[in-house]
C-alpha positions as a Markdown table, in Angstrom:
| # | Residue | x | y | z |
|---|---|---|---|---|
| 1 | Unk | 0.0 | 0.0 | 0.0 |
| 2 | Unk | 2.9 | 2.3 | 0.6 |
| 3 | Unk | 4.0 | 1.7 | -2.2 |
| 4 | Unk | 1.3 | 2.3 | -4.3 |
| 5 | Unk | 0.5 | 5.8 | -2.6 |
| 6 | Unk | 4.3 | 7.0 | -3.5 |
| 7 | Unk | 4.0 | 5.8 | -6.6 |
| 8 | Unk | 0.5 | 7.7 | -7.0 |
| 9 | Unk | 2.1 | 10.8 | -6.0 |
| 10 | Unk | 4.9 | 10.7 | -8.2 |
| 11 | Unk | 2.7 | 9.8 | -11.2 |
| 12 | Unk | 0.7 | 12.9 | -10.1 |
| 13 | Unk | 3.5 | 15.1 | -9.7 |
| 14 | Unk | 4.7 | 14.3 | -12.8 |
| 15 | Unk | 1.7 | 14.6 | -14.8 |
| 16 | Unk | 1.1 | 18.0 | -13.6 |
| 17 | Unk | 4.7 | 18.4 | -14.6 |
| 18 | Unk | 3.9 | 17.8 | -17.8 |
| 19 | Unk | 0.4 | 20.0 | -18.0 |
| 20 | Unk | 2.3 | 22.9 | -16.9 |
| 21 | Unk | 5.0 | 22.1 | -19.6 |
| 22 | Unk | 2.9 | 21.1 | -22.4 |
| 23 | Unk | 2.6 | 24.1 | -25.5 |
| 24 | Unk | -1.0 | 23.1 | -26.7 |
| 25 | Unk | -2.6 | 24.0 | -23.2 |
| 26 | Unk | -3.8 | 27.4 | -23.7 |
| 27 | Unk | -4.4 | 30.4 | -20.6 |
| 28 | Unk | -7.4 | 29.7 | -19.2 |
| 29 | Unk | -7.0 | 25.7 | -20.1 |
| 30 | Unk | -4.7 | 24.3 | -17.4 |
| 31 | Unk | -7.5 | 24.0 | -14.3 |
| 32 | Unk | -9.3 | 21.7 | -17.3 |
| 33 | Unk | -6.3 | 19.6 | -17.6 |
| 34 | Unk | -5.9 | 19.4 | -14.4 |
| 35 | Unk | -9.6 | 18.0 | -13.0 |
| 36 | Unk | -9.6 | 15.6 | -15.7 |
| 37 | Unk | -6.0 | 14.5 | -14.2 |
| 38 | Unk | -7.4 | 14.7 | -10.3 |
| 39 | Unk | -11.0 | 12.9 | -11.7 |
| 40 | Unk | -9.2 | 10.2 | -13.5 |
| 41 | Unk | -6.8 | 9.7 | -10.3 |
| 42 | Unk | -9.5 | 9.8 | -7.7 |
| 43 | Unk | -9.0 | 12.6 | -6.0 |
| 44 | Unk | -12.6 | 13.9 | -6.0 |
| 45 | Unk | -12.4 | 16.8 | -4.2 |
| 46 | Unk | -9.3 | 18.3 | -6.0 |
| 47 | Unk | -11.1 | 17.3 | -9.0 |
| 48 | Unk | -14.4 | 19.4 | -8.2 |
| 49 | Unk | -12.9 | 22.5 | -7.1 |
| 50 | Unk | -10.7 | 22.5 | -10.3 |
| 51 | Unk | -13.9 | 21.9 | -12.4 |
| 52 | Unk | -15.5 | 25.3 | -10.5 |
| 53 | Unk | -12.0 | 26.7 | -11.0 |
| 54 | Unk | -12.4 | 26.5 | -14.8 |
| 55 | Unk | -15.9 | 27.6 | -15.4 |
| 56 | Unk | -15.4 | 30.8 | -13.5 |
| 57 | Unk | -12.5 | 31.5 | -15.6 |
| 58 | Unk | -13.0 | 33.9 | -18.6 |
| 59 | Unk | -11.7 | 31.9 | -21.3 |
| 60 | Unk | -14.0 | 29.0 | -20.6 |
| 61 | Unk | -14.8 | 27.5 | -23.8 |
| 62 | Unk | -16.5 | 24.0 | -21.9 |
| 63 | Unk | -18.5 | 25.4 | -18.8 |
| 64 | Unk | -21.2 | 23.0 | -19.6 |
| 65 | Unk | -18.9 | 20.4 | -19.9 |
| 66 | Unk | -17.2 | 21.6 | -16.6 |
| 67 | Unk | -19.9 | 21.7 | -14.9 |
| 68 | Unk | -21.5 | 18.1 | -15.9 |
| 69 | Unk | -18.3 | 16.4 | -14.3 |
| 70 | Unk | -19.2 | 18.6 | -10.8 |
| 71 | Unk | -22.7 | 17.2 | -11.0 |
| 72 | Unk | -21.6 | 13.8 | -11.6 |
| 73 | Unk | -18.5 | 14.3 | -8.8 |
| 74 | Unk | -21.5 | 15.4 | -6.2 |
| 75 | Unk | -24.1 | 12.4 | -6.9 |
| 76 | Unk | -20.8 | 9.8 | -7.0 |
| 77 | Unk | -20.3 | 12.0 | -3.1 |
| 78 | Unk | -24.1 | 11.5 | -2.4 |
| 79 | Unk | -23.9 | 7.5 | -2.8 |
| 80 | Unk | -20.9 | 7.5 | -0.3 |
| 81 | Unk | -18.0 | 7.6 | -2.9 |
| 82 | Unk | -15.2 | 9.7 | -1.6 |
C-alpha cells in the first residue's frame, strides 16, 4: 500500500509536470487539464474545485462540460463515494 500511494504521487506530480510544460494548453485551459488528471486519479475533491476553478474562468470555452463532471462528482459523493 505504501508503495502504491508514492508511486500515485509521483505519477501525479509528474503529470502536472507535464500540463504545466505542455505548448498546446492554452491560458485559461490548465484547471481543465488538471480535473480531468485529479477525476481520472480519484482525487474527487481536488477534482471538483478544479472543475469550478475552470468555469469561472474567462476563457472557458467548456462550462457546460465543466460543470457536468461537478454534477456527476457530487451524486458519486451522495452514494458514499469519496
Amino acid at each position: 500500500a505504501e508503495l502504491e500511494r508514492t508511486l500515485g504521487s509521483n505519477l501525479l506530480s509528474m503529470a502536472q509536470g507535464a500540463i504545466d510544460e505542455a505548448w498546446f494548453v492554452q491560458p485559461g485551459e490548465r484547471a481543465y487539464y488538471l480535473a480531468l488528471l485529479y477525476e481520472v486519479t480519484g482525487f474527487l475533491p481536488e477534482a471538483r474545485a478544479m472543475w469550478l476553478h475552470y468555469a469561472a474562468g474567462e476563457r472557458a470555452a467548456f462550462t457546460r462540460r465543466a460543470q457536468a463532471h461537478v454534477d456527476a462528482i457530487d451524486r458519486l459523493r451522495r452514494r458514499g463515494q469519496p
